[in-house]
GROMACS .gro file of C-alpha atoms in nm:
model
  504
    1MET     CA    1   0.000   0.000   0.000
    2MET     CA    2   0.293   0.234   0.060
    3SER     CA    3   0.435   0.166  -0.287
    4ARG     CA    4   0.093   0.207  -0.455
    5PRO     CA    5  -0.068   0.486  -0.255
    6TRP     CA    6  -0.358   0.539  -0.498
    7GLY     CA    7  -0.484   0.190  -0.424
    8GLN     CA    8  -0.528  -0.145  -0.598
    9VAL     CA    9  -0.855  -0.181  -0.791
   10SER     CA   10  -0.972  -0.412  -1.069
   11PRO     CA   11  -1.047  -0.277  -1.419
   12SER     CA   12  -1.405  -0.170  -1.494
   13VAL     CA   13  -1.595  -0.240  -1.816
   14TYR     CA   14  -1.810   0.069  -1.761
   15GLU     CA   15  -1.522   0.306  -1.697
   16THR     CA   16  -1.305   0.157  -1.972
   17GLY     CA   17  -1.591   0.199  -2.218
   18ARG     CA   18  -1.626   0.565  -2.125
   19LEU     CA   19  -1.256   0.624  -2.194
   20VAL     CA   20  -1.285   0.451  -2.533
   21THR     CA   21  -1.554   0.705  -2.622
   22LEU     CA   22  -1.415   1.014  -2.449
   23ALA     CA   23  -1.039   0.970  -2.484
   24PRO     CA   24  -0.936   0.787  -2.803
   25TRP     CA   25  -0.620   1.001  -2.790
   26LEU     CA   26  -0.510   0.851  -2.457
   27LEU     CA   27  -0.236   0.589  -2.456
   28GLY     CA   28  -0.371   0.235  -2.444
   29HIS     CA   29  -0.677   0.304  -2.665
   30GLU     CA   30  -0.634  -0.011  -2.875
   31ASP     CA   31  -0.586  -0.221  -2.560
   32ARG     CA   32  -0.906  -0.078  -2.409
   33VAL     CA   33  -1.103  -0.173  -2.720
   34ALA     CA   34  -0.953  -0.523  -2.712
   35TYR     CA   35  -1.042  -0.555  -2.342
   36LEU     CA   36  -1.406  -0.475  -2.415
   37VAL     CA   37  -1.424  -0.730  -2.696
   38ALA     CA   38  -1.252  -0.998  -2.485
   39THR     CA   39  -1.476  -0.955  -2.178
   40GLN     CA   40  -1.810  -0.982  -2.359
   41ARG     CA   41  -2.006  -1.289  -2.251
   42PRO     CA   42  -2.136  -1.540  -2.509
   43ASP     CA   43  -2.490  -1.408  -2.457
   44GLY     CA   44  -2.380  -1.058  -2.565
   45ALA     CA   45  -2.373  -0.900  -2.219
   46TRP     CA   46  -2.097  -0.774  -1.995
   47GLY     CA   47  -2.090  -0.807  -1.615
   48VAL     CA   48  -2.274  -1.033  -1.371
   49PRO     CA   49  -2.644  -1.134  -1.333
   50ASP     CA   50  -2.940  -0.976  -1.154
   51GLY     CA   51  -2.941  -0.642  -1.333
   52TYR     CA   52  -2.574  -0.566  -1.270
   53GLY     CA   53  -2.494  -0.620  -1.636
   54LEU     CA   54  -2.705  -0.330  -1.766
   55VAL     CA   55  -2.463  -0.043  -1.701
   56PRO     CA   56  -2.145  -0.215  -1.825
   57THR     CA   57  -2.325  -0.360  -2.128
   58LEU     CA   58  -2.462  -0.020  -2.230
   59SER     CA   59  -2.120   0.139  -2.181
   60ALA     CA   60  -1.926  -0.124  -2.376
   61THR     CA   61  -2.181  -0.130  -2.658
   62GLU     CA   62  -2.180   0.249  -2.690
   63ALA     CA   63  -1.799   0.257  -2.680
   64LEU     CA   64  -1.764   0.006  -2.963
   65LEU     CA   65  -2.027   0.197  -3.161
   66SER     CA   66  -1.817   0.511  -3.115
   67VAL     CA   67  -1.512   0.329  -3.248
   68LEU     CA   68  -1.706   0.222  -3.558
   69ILE     CA   69  -1.860   0.566  -3.618
   70ARG     CA   70  -1.525   0.743  -3.586
   71GLY     CA   71  -1.351   0.485  -3.803
   72ASP     CA   72  -1.075   0.423  -3.548
   73GLN     CA   73  -0.806   0.199  -3.689
   74VAL     CA   74  -0.828  -0.054  -3.407
   75GLY     CA   75  -0.943  -0.415  -3.417
   76ASP     CA   76  -1.132  -0.602  -3.685
   77ARG     CA   77  -1.440  -0.413  -3.803
   78GLU     CA   78  -1.649  -0.727  -3.846
   79VAL     CA   79  -1.558  -0.844  -3.497
   80LEU     CA   80  -1.659  -0.506  -3.355
   81ILE     CA   81  -1.989  -0.505  -3.544
   82GLY     CA   82  -2.065  -0.855  -3.417
   83ALA     CA   83  -1.995  -0.750  -3.059
   84VAL     CA   84  -2.218  -0.442  -3.099
   85ARG     CA   85  -2.506  -0.643  -3.245
   86ARG     CA   86  -2.493  -0.894  -2.960
   87GLY     CA   87  -2.476  -0.614  -2.704
   88LEU     CA   88  -2.768  -0.427  -2.861
   89ARG     CA   89  -2.986  -0.738  -2.871
   90VAL     CA   90  -2.938  -0.813  -2.504
   91VAL     CA   91  -2.984  -0.455  -2.377
   92SER     CA   92  -3.287  -0.405  -2.601
   93GLY     CA   93  -3.456  -0.696  -2.425
   94TRP     CA   94  -3.350  -0.580  -2.079
   95LEU     CA   95  -3.461  -0.220  -2.126
   96SER     CA   96  -3.805  -0.313  -2.253
   97GLU     CA   97  -3.867  -0.571  -1.979
   98THR     CA   98  -3.694  -0.426  -1.670
   99ALA     CA   99  -3.841  -0.173  -1.431
  100VAL     CA  100  -3.621   0.053  -1.222
  101SER     CA  101  -3.725  -0.130  -0.907
  102ALA     CA  102  -3.559  -0.446  -1.039
  103LEU     CA  103  -3.222  -0.281  -1.095
  104PRO     CA  104  -2.944  -0.282  -0.834
  105ASP     CA  105  -2.893   0.030  -0.624
  106THR     CA  106  -2.561   0.136  -0.776
  107PRO     CA  107  -2.439   0.498  -0.770
  108ALA     CA  108  -2.576   0.730  -1.042
  109ILE     CA  109  -2.757   0.450  -1.228
  110GLU     CA  110  -3.059   0.680  -1.267
  111VAL     CA  111  -2.856   0.922  -1.485
  112ILE     CA  112  -2.602   0.682  -1.637
  113VAL     CA  113  -2.862   0.462  -1.808
  114PRO     CA  114  -3.055   0.746  -1.981
  115ALA     CA  115  -2.725   0.909  -2.086
  116LEU     CA  116  -2.596   0.590  -2.248
  117VAL     CA  117  -2.929   0.506  -2.412
  118SER     CA  118  -2.935   0.853  -2.567
  119LEU     CA  119  -2.579   0.817  -2.700
  120ILE     CA  120  -2.649   0.473  -2.847
  121ASN     CA  121  -2.967   0.591  -3.019
  122ALA     CA  122  -2.777   0.883  -3.175
  123HIS     CA  123  -2.516   0.637  -3.312
  124LEU     CA  124  -2.782   0.413  -3.464
  125ASP     CA  125  -2.880   0.693  -3.700
  126GLY     CA  126  -2.539   0.673  -3.862
  127LEU     CA  127  -2.471   0.300  -3.860
  128GLY     CA  128  -2.726   0.090  -4.043
  129GLU     CA  129  -2.525  -0.230  -4.002
  130CYS     CA  130  -2.657  -0.288  -3.651
  131GLU     CA  131  -3.013  -0.370  -3.764
  132ILE     CA  132  -3.196  -0.272  -3.446
  133GLY     CA  133  -3.443  -0.003  -3.350
  134TYR     CA  134  -3.404   0.270  -3.089
  135LEU     CA  135  -3.356   0.163  -2.731
  136PRO     CA  136  -3.615   0.262  -2.469
  137ILE     CA  137  -3.540   0.408  -2.127
  138PRO     CA  138  -3.649   0.167  -1.850
  139GLU     CA  139  -3.988   0.223  -1.695
  140GLY     CA  140  -3.950   0.454  -1.398
  141MET     CA  141  -3.648   0.642  -1.538
  142SER     CA  142  -3.644   0.967  -1.734
  143GLU     CA  143  -3.400   1.216  -1.880
  144GLY     CA  144  -3.521   1.482  -1.636
  145PRO     CA  145  -3.239   1.448  -1.376
  146LEU     CA  146  -2.980   1.429  -1.653
  147THR     CA  147  -3.116   1.745  -1.816
  148ARG     CA  148  -3.103   1.932  -1.484
  149ILE     CA  149  -2.739   1.832  -1.428
  150ARG     CA  150  -2.642   1.960  -1.772
  151GLN     CA  151  -2.833   2.285  -1.726
  152HIS     CA  152  -2.668   2.331  -1.388
  153LEU     CA  153  -2.321   2.299  -1.540
  154GLU     CA  154  -2.403   2.523  -1.837
  155SER     CA  155  -2.514   2.795  -1.595
  156GLY     CA  156  -2.169   2.791  -1.436
  157ALA     CA  157  -2.299   2.658  -1.105
  158ALA     CA  158  -2.105   2.400  -0.905
  159LEU     CA  159  -2.232   2.045  -0.878
  160PRO     CA  160  -2.266   1.862  -0.545
  161GLY     CA  161  -1.945   1.674  -0.473
  162LYS     CA  162  -2.101   1.329  -0.512
  163LEU     CA  163  -2.213   1.407  -0.870
  164LEU     CA  164  -1.858   1.485  -0.985
  165HIS     CA  165  -1.782   1.114  -0.970
  166ALA     CA  166  -2.021   1.064  -1.265
  167LEU     CA  167  -1.951   1.392  -1.448
  168GLU     CA  168  -1.924   1.205  -1.779
  169VAL     CA  169  -2.304   1.181  -1.798
  170ALA     CA  170  -2.317   1.557  -1.862
  171GLY     CA  171  -2.172   1.519  -2.212
  172GLN     CA  172  -2.054   1.843  -2.373
  173ALA     CA  173  -2.160   2.042  -2.067
  174ALA     CA  174  -1.879   1.869  -1.873
  175ALA     CA  175  -1.601   1.975  -2.111
  176SER     CA  176  -1.383   2.228  -1.926
  177ALA     CA  177  -1.684   2.322  -1.711
  178PRO     CA  178  -1.565   2.632  -1.521
  179ALA     CA  179  -1.723   2.521  -1.193
  180VAL     CA  180  -1.523   2.197  -1.197
  181ASN     CA  181  -1.166   2.201  -1.068
  182PRO     CA  182  -0.941   1.896  -1.082
  183THR     CA  183  -0.758   1.810  -0.761
  184SER     CA  184  -0.385   1.866  -0.720
  185ILE     CA  185  -0.316   1.520  -0.866
  186GLY     CA  186  -0.546   1.587  -1.163
  187THR     CA  187  -0.852   1.381  -1.082
  188VAL     CA  188  -1.213   1.492  -1.116
  189GLY     CA  189  -1.435   1.295  -0.880
  190ALA     CA  190  -1.168   1.025  -0.838
  191SER     CA  191  -1.295   0.890  -1.171
  192PRO     CA  192  -1.105   0.838  -1.498
  193ALA     CA  193  -1.428   0.885  -1.695
  194ALA     CA  194  -1.525   1.206  -1.516
  195THR     CA  195  -1.173   1.339  -1.561
  196ALA     CA  196  -1.172   1.254  -1.932
  197ALA     CA  197  -1.511   1.423  -1.977
  198TRP     CA  198  -1.383   1.747  -1.823
  199LEU     CA  199  -1.049   1.726  -2.007
  200SER     CA  200  -1.224   1.688  -2.344
  201GLY     CA  201  -1.267   2.066  -2.350
  202SER     CA  202  -1.000   2.330  -2.401
  203ALA     CA  203  -0.770   2.178  -2.140
  204LEU     CA  204  -0.702   1.888  -2.377
  205SER     CA  205  -0.476   2.112  -2.586
  206ASP     CA  206  -0.222   2.115  -2.300
  207PRO     CA  207  -0.028   1.783  -2.315
  208GLY     CA  208   0.126   1.856  -1.975
  209HIS     CA  209  -0.203   1.924  -1.794
  210HIS     CA  210  -0.211   1.744  -1.460
  211ALA     CA  211  -0.553   1.590  -1.542
  212ARG     CA  212  -0.401   1.433  -1.852
  213ARG     CA  213  -0.105   1.303  -1.651
  214TYR     CA  214  -0.350   1.147  -1.405
  215LEU     CA  215  -0.528   0.963  -1.688
  216GLU     CA  216  -0.199   0.842  -1.832
  217ALA     CA  217  -0.090   0.708  -1.494
  218VAL     CA  218  -0.421   0.527  -1.442
  219ALA     CA  219  -0.418   0.382  -1.796
  220LEU     CA  220  -0.075   0.230  -1.734
  221ARG     CA  221  -0.200   0.040  -1.427
  222HIS     CA  222  -0.366  -0.242  -1.623
  223GLY     CA  223  -0.214  -0.181  -1.966
  224GLY     CA  224  -0.507   0.024  -2.100
  225PRO     CA  225  -0.827  -0.070  -1.912
  226VAL     CA  226  -0.906   0.151  -1.611
  227PRO     CA  227  -1.081   0.111  -1.274
  228VAL     CA  228  -1.409   0.281  -1.187
  229GLY     CA  229  -1.251   0.488  -0.913
  230LEU     CA  230  -0.896   0.591  -0.825
  231PRO     CA  231  -0.743   0.694  -0.590
  232ILE     CA  232  -0.898   0.508  -0.296
  233THR     CA  233  -0.611   0.574  -0.058
  234VAL     CA  234  -0.792   0.627   0.274
  235PHE     CA  235  -1.059   0.367   0.200
  236GLU     CA  236  -0.805   0.096   0.118
  237ARG     CA  237  -0.576   0.168   0.414
  238GLY     CA  238  -0.861   0.188   0.664
  239TRP     CA  239  -1.011  -0.139   0.551
  240VAL     CA  240  -0.688  -0.339   0.523
  241LEU     CA  241  -0.560  -0.226   0.862
  242SER     CA  242  -0.894  -0.290   1.033
  243TRP     CA  243  -0.938  -0.638   0.879
  244LEU     CA  244  -0.591  -0.747   0.993
  245ALA     CA  245  -0.603  -0.585   1.336
  246ARG     CA  246  -0.955  -0.707   1.418
  247ALA     CA  247  -0.843  -1.063   1.343
  248GLY     CA  248  -0.546  -1.027   1.576
  249ILE     CA  249  -0.276  -1.067   1.313
  250PRO     CA  250   0.051  -0.922   1.450
  251PHE     CA  251   0.199  -0.670   1.208
  252ASP     CA  252   0.389  -0.343   1.205
  253VAL     CA  253   0.233  -0.041   1.037
  254PRO     CA  254   0.464   0.215   0.878
  255PRO     CA  255   0.434   0.519   1.109
  256GLU     CA  256   0.379   0.751   0.814
  257MET     CA  257   0.076   0.543   0.708
  258LEU     CA  258  -0.089   0.591   1.044
  259ALA     CA  259   0.003   0.960   1.043
  260ASP     CA  260  -0.148   1.004   0.698
  261LEU     CA  261  -0.463   0.820   0.804
  262ARG     CA  262  -0.502   1.041   1.108
  263ALA     CA  263  -0.434   1.358   0.909
  264ALA     CA  264  -0.699   1.263   0.652
  265ILE     CA  265  -0.980   1.293   0.908
  266GLY     CA  266  -1.104   1.650   0.916
  267PRO     CA  267  -1.398   1.813   1.096
  268GLU     CA  268  -1.637   1.678   0.830
  269GLY     CA  269  -1.477   1.336   0.801
  270THR     CA  270  -1.263   1.198   0.522
  271PRO     CA  271  -1.325   1.092   0.161
  272ALA     CA  272  -1.222   0.756   0.021
  273GLY     CA  273  -0.973   0.936  -0.203
  274ALA     CA  274  -0.886   1.268  -0.362
  275GLY     CA  275  -1.177   1.416  -0.558
  276LEU     CA  276  -1.459   1.256  -0.360
  277PRO     CA  277  -1.669   1.413  -0.083
  278PRO     CA  278  -1.623   1.295   0.277
  279ASP     CA  279  -1.835   0.993   0.364
  280ALA     CA  280  -1.934   0.823   0.685
  281ASP     CA  281  -1.815   0.479   0.571
  282THR     CA  282  -1.453   0.572   0.504
  283THR     CA  283  -1.446   0.801   0.807
  284SER     CA  284  -1.576   0.538   1.047
  285VAL     CA  285  -1.350   0.260   0.916
  286ALA     CA  286  -1.045   0.488   0.941
  287LEU     CA  287  -1.142   0.587   1.297
  288TYR     CA  288  -1.197   0.223   1.391
  289ALA     CA  289  -0.858   0.118   1.249
  290LEU     CA  290  -0.678   0.397   1.435
  291ALA     CA  291  -0.844   0.299   1.764
  292LEU     CA  292  -0.757  -0.069   1.714
  293LEU     CA  293  -0.395   0.024   1.647
  294GLY     CA  294  -0.357   0.236   1.959
  295MET     CA  295  -0.417   0.580   1.810
  296PRO     CA  296  -0.779   0.654   1.911
  297CYS     CA  297  -0.908   0.973   1.755
  298GLU     CA  298  -1.225   1.146   1.874
  299PRO     CA  299  -1.508   1.041   1.641
  300ASP     CA  300  -1.680   1.381   1.647
  301SER     CA  301  -1.654   1.416   1.268
  302LEU     CA  302  -1.916   1.139   1.238
  303TRP     CA  303  -2.186   1.366   1.380
  304ALA     CA  304  -2.186   1.546   1.043
  305PHE     CA  305  -2.359   1.238   0.900
  306GLU     CA  306  -2.624   1.193   1.169
  307THR     CA  307  -2.991   1.202   1.069
  308PRO     CA  308  -3.293   1.169   1.300
  309THR     CA  309  -3.297   0.791   1.245
  310HIS     CA  310  -2.952   0.674   1.131
  311PHE     CA  311  -2.618   0.786   0.984
  312CYS     CA  312  -2.612   0.868   0.613
  313THR     CA  313  -2.321   0.783   0.385
  314TRP     CA  314  -2.309   1.151   0.286
  315GLN     CA  315  -2.546   1.442   0.312
  316GLY     CA  316  -2.829   1.418   0.060
  317GLU     CA  317  -2.810   1.039   0.031
  318GLU     CA  318  -3.125   0.875  -0.102
  319GLY     CA  319  -3.182   0.556   0.094
  320SER     CA  320  -2.961   0.417   0.368
  321SER     CA  321  -2.687   0.161   0.425
  322VAL     CA  322  -2.670  -0.099   0.700
  323SER     CA  323  -2.297  -0.156   0.648
  324VAL     CA  324  -2.224   0.216   0.690
  325ASN     CA  325  -2.419   0.223   1.016
  326ALA     CA  326  -2.247  -0.095   1.134
  327HIS     CA  327  -1.910   0.069   1.073
  328VAL     CA  328  -2.020   0.383   1.257
  329LEU     CA  329  -2.118   0.156   1.547
  330ASP     CA  330  -1.768   0.003   1.531
  331ALA     CA  331  -1.603   0.346   1.536
  332PHE     CA  332  -1.799   0.482   1.832
  333GLY     CA  333  -1.777   0.152   2.020
  334GLN     CA  334  -1.404   0.104   1.976
  335TYR     CA  335  -1.333   0.462   2.078
  336ALA     CA  336  -1.545   0.418   2.390
  337MET     CA  337  -1.344   0.106   2.475
  338ALA     CA  338  -1.014   0.290   2.422
  339ARG     CA  339  -1.131   0.591   2.626
  340PRO     CA  340  -1.353   0.442   2.902
  341GLU     CA  341  -1.367   0.775   3.083
  342GLN     CA  342  -1.562   0.911   2.783
  343ALA     CA  343  -1.775   0.603   2.717
  344HIS     CA  344  -2.088   0.754   2.873
  345HIS     CA  345  -2.094   1.017   2.596
  346TYR     CA  346  -2.155   0.745   2.338
  347ALA     CA  347  -2.390   0.506   2.520
  348ALA     CA  348  -2.706   0.655   2.369
  349VAL     CA  349  -2.583   0.653   2.008
  350LEU     CA  350  -2.453   0.298   2.043
  351GLY     CA  351  -2.797   0.186   2.157
  352ARG     CA  352  -2.974   0.370   1.873
  353LEU     CA  353  -2.744   0.230   1.607
  354ALA     CA  354  -2.772  -0.125   1.738
  355ALA     CA  355  -3.152  -0.106   1.745
  356TRP     CA  356  -3.163   0.039   1.393
  357LEU     CA  357  -2.946  -0.247   1.262
  358ARG     CA  358  -3.151  -0.515   1.438
  359GLU     CA  359  -3.470  -0.376   1.284
  360ARG     CA  360  -3.323  -0.423   0.936
  361GLN     CA  361  -3.216  -0.783   0.972
  362ARG     CA  362  -3.397  -1.007   0.725
  363PRO     CA  363  -3.612  -1.295   0.853
  364ASP     CA  364  -3.349  -1.551   0.751
  365GLY     CA  365  -3.085  -1.382   0.971
  366SER     CA  366  -2.891  -1.199   0.698
  367TRP     CA  367  -2.864  -0.835   0.595
  368ASP     CA  368  -2.823  -0.684   0.247
  369ASP     CA  369  -2.671  -0.352   0.155
  370ARG     CA  370  -2.635  -0.086  -0.111
  371TRP     CA  371  -2.254  -0.091  -0.120
  372HIS     CA  372  -2.191  -0.458  -0.193
  373ALA     CA  373  -2.359  -0.720  -0.410
  374SER     CA  374  -2.314  -0.998  -0.154
  375PRO     CA  375  -2.526  -1.037   0.161
  376TYR     CA  376  -2.222  -1.194   0.329
  377TYR     CA  377  -2.047  -0.856   0.335
  378ALA     CA  378  -2.346  -0.681   0.490
  379THR     CA  379  -2.404  -0.964   0.735
  380VAL     CA  380  -2.047  -0.983   0.864
  381SER     CA  381  -2.042  -0.602   0.902
  382CYS     CA  382  -2.364  -0.596   1.105
  383ALA     CA  383  -2.312  -0.914   1.306
  384LEU     CA  384  -1.959  -0.825   1.422
  385ALA     CA  385  -2.059  -0.471   1.518
  386LEU     CA  386  -2.363  -0.598   1.711
  387HIS     CA  387  -2.163  -0.874   1.879
  388GLU     CA  388  -1.900  -0.631   2.007
  389PHE     CA  389  -2.098  -0.314   2.068
  390GLY     CA  390  -2.470  -0.399   2.042
  391GLY     CA  391  -2.526  -0.514   2.399
  392ALA     CA  392  -2.718  -0.814   2.528
  393GLU     CA  393  -3.023  -0.708   2.324
  394SER     CA  394  -2.830  -0.806   2.008
  395THR     CA  395  -2.753  -1.165   2.108
  396VAL     CA  396  -3.051  -1.315   1.924
  397ALA     CA  397  -2.973  -1.119   1.606
  398VAL     CA  398  -2.612  -1.240   1.607
  399ARG     CA  399  -2.714  -1.601   1.666
  400SER     CA  400  -2.961  -1.576   1.379
  401ALA     CA  401  -2.684  -1.449   1.150
  402VAL     CA  402  -2.462  -1.742   1.251
  403ARG     CA  403  -2.739  -1.990   1.168
  404TRP     CA  404  -2.791  -1.829   0.828
  405VAL     CA  405  -2.421  -1.856   0.747
  406VAL     CA  406  -2.399  -2.220   0.855
  407THR     CA  407  -2.706  -2.321   0.652
  408THR     CA  408  -2.597  -2.142   0.333
  409GLN     CA  409  -2.255  -2.304   0.300
  410ARG     CA  410  -2.201  -2.473  -0.037
  411GLU     CA  411  -2.102  -2.836  -0.091
  412ASP     CA  412  -1.739  -2.744  -0.161
  413GLY     CA  413  -1.711  -2.553   0.167
  414SER     CA  414  -1.744  -2.207   0.016
  415TRP     CA  415  -2.001  -1.931   0.046
  416GLY     CA  416  -2.124  -1.694  -0.226
  417ARG     CA  417  -2.419  -1.526  -0.390
  418TRP     CA  418  -2.374  -1.658  -0.744
  419GLY     CA  419  -2.106  -1.916  -0.673
  420GLY     CA  420  -1.843  -1.978  -0.410
  421THR     CA  421  -1.575  -1.710  -0.381
  422ALA     CA  422  -1.276  -1.666  -0.151
  423GLU     CA  423  -1.397  -1.316  -0.060
  424GLU     CA  424  -1.744  -1.421   0.054
  425THR     CA  425  -1.606  -1.732   0.222
  426ALA     CA  426  -1.370  -1.508   0.420
  427TYR     CA  427  -1.663  -1.297   0.541
  428ALA     CA  428  -1.858  -1.604   0.646
  429MET     CA  429  -1.555  -1.748   0.828
  430GLN     CA  430  -1.492  -1.423   1.014
  431LEU     CA  431  -1.852  -1.413   1.132
  432LEU     CA  432  -1.839  -1.772   1.256
  433LEU     CA  433  -1.503  -1.730   1.429
  434MET     CA  434  -1.547  -1.384   1.584
  435THR     CA  435  -1.894  -1.411   1.738
  436GLY     CA  436  -1.808  -1.668   2.004
  437HIS     CA  437  -1.859  -2.042   2.009
  438GLY     CA  438  -1.877  -2.310   2.273
  439PRO     CA  439  -2.007  -2.659   2.351
  440GLY     CA  440  -2.277  -2.777   2.113
  441ASP     CA  441  -2.147  -2.569   1.824
  442GLU     CA  442  -2.046  -2.867   1.610
  443PRO     CA  443  -2.225  -2.740   1.294
  444ARG     CA  444  -2.040  -2.407   1.319
  445GLU     CA  445  -1.707  -2.580   1.381
  446GLU     CA  446  -1.751  -2.817   1.087
  447ALA     CA  447  -1.846  -2.523   0.865
  448VAL     CA  448  -1.522  -2.351   0.968
  449ARG     CA  449  -1.314  -2.656   0.882
  450ARG     CA  450  -1.474  -2.691   0.540
  451GLY     CA  451  -1.441  -2.320   0.470
  452TYR     CA  452  -1.076  -2.328   0.573
  453ARG     CA  453  -1.002  -2.611   0.331
  454TYR     CA  454  -1.174  -2.419   0.053
  455LEU     CA  455  -0.967  -2.105   0.122
  456LEU     CA  456  -0.642  -2.300   0.126
  457ALA     CA  457  -0.729  -2.453  -0.212
  458SER     CA  458  -0.805  -2.115  -0.368
  459ALA     CA  459  -0.527  -2.023  -0.609
  460ASP     CA  460  -0.572  -1.650  -0.560
  461PRO     CA  461  -0.828  -1.479  -0.335
  462VAL     CA  462  -0.890  -1.209  -0.595
  463ASP     CA  463  -0.981  -1.445  -0.878
  464GLY     CA  464  -1.350  -1.405  -0.798
  465PRO     CA  465  -1.599  -1.159  -0.946
  466ALA     CA  466  -1.614  -0.791  -0.857
  467LEU     CA  467  -1.879  -0.744  -0.587
  468TRP     CA  468  -1.835  -0.391  -0.451
  469HIS     CA  469  -2.080  -0.123  -0.567
  470ASP     CA  470  -1.977   0.180  -0.767
  471LYS     CA  471  -2.096   0.293  -1.109
  472ASP     CA  472  -1.983  -0.057  -1.208
  473LEU     CA  473  -1.895  -0.341  -0.971
  474TYR     CA  474  -1.530  -0.337  -0.867
  475LEU     CA  475  -1.283  -0.549  -0.671
  476PRO     CA  476  -1.054  -0.371  -0.420
  477LEU     CA  477  -0.768  -0.618  -0.444
  478ALA     CA  478  -0.572  -0.539  -0.127
  479ILE     CA  479  -0.888  -0.523   0.085
  480VAL     CA  480  -1.008  -0.864  -0.032
  481ARG     CA  481  -0.666  -1.021   0.022
  482ALA     CA  482  -0.663  -0.880   0.376
  483ALA     CA  483  -1.008  -1.026   0.444
  484VAL     CA  484  -0.892  -1.371   0.333
  485LEU     CA  485  -0.573  -1.349   0.541
  486ALA     CA  486  -0.784  -1.250   0.841
  487ALA     CA  487  -1.011  -1.552   0.796
  488LEU     CA  488  -0.718  -1.793   0.761
  489HIS     CA  489  -0.548  -1.652   1.070
  490LEU     CA  490  -0.866  -1.673   1.276
  491ALA     CA  491  -0.920  -2.036   1.174
  492GLN     CA  492  -0.562  -2.130   1.256
  493SER     CA  493  -0.581  -1.952   1.593
  494SER     CA  494  -0.912  -2.115   1.687
  495GLY     CA  495  -0.780  -2.466   1.737
  496LEU     CA  496  -1.053  -2.598   1.506
  497VAL     CA  497  -0.823  -2.670   1.209
  498VAL     CA  498  -0.496  -2.855   1.172
  499GLN     CA  499  -0.239  -2.644   0.994
  500GLN     CA  500   0.003  -2.835   0.778
  501ALA     CA  501   0.354  -2.710   0.711
  502GLY     CA  502   0.367  -2.472   0.416
  503GLN     CA  503  -0.010  -2.422   0.395
  504LEU     CA  504  -0.008  -2.044   0.439
   0.00000   0.00000   0.00000
């Protein structure tokens, strides 16, 4: 993490597609086109099931259409046309059959989908080879919010910080928009696509512009394809340190990393990375990690996210997140443990947060969340926070979560929403091993042994699908590796598994 301070994130089909359209001049253009062609599924879609494929499939299809319309000298034209036809067929069916309520709650989906549909329909006028009619906007969506964003930018007014992350939806209104200012490292909204959309204006004429240097640096990460968000410095460090420390793994943290993490927390919290607004999730995880590592910092910045009922991810959030509130519970609870003389100041908020989380537990014992596709992530976040800081009133909720995890284990010892993954198995293992066990817990113990064998057999913990929510699903590589290491360490320390020489 010290050698790659911007963070380690998987490539994104959505974001890569936006750069193919917006920045054909950027190094790695041919490799980005090839990446889109290579990652298309046989059925014509990109991405994973349950509605998650809509945004990346629209983006990749529109990007390849742009390549054909411009006449870029990249790839085989017939191959590109075939990929576009398959993509159009699948999204045409989805858009006409899917209501907004059936789509996943990913950031900015309500403006991204209409923006991409509009771009694709404009391309179809000039490319008769695709043989398909205009695409509809899904029922329940409209171009109204998109139009207001563009009018806002054209008036010279500043956008709310959270909208900068998806600035690319504004089209020409984003190009060199005077109210948008790249950060000192050149990023707009910590997003390659948003940065490229802004840079497509007059600033593009300056080859040394720091926004262009940012894009070049990001494009080199994966040889052309780009992640959906970078940098994620504070987010990555907070999560990795807290996973490892919570599991009791002994390790030394570079002092400058802790100092940077502490310095990142201002009066209104901290953002995940440069160009994003402060959010309660990153702030609470950073505070929790610092307290675990012996540097407790007053969590007063979290009050900026308090609402009458819960803690929002950021001001103006539509909806709510159980994982964010679980992490806020962790932050307040761990600080109260580190500073017992101040614990009485936080007793009331700990009780409110715990009750709010218990009320949102599903009947089967699990939780789901808006920041991750897997219920195992939400469930481990809530169950661990309630076990440690939720009081005796939370015992039944935690036991119910344990039962759900034990009963949903797969035949091969793994856990997962669509199939077994090392990431989701690590979350399940942490829940089973960190919520207490005793006599009569044979099903839990056997589940741990089977899960441990599965993790040891996994070639690489980051071979699984991207599950974390952003404009597109993404995989934070260092965070997932830390989660798997934590699970392995907990299993080995529990006495429930026999560790063979050379296994870890």
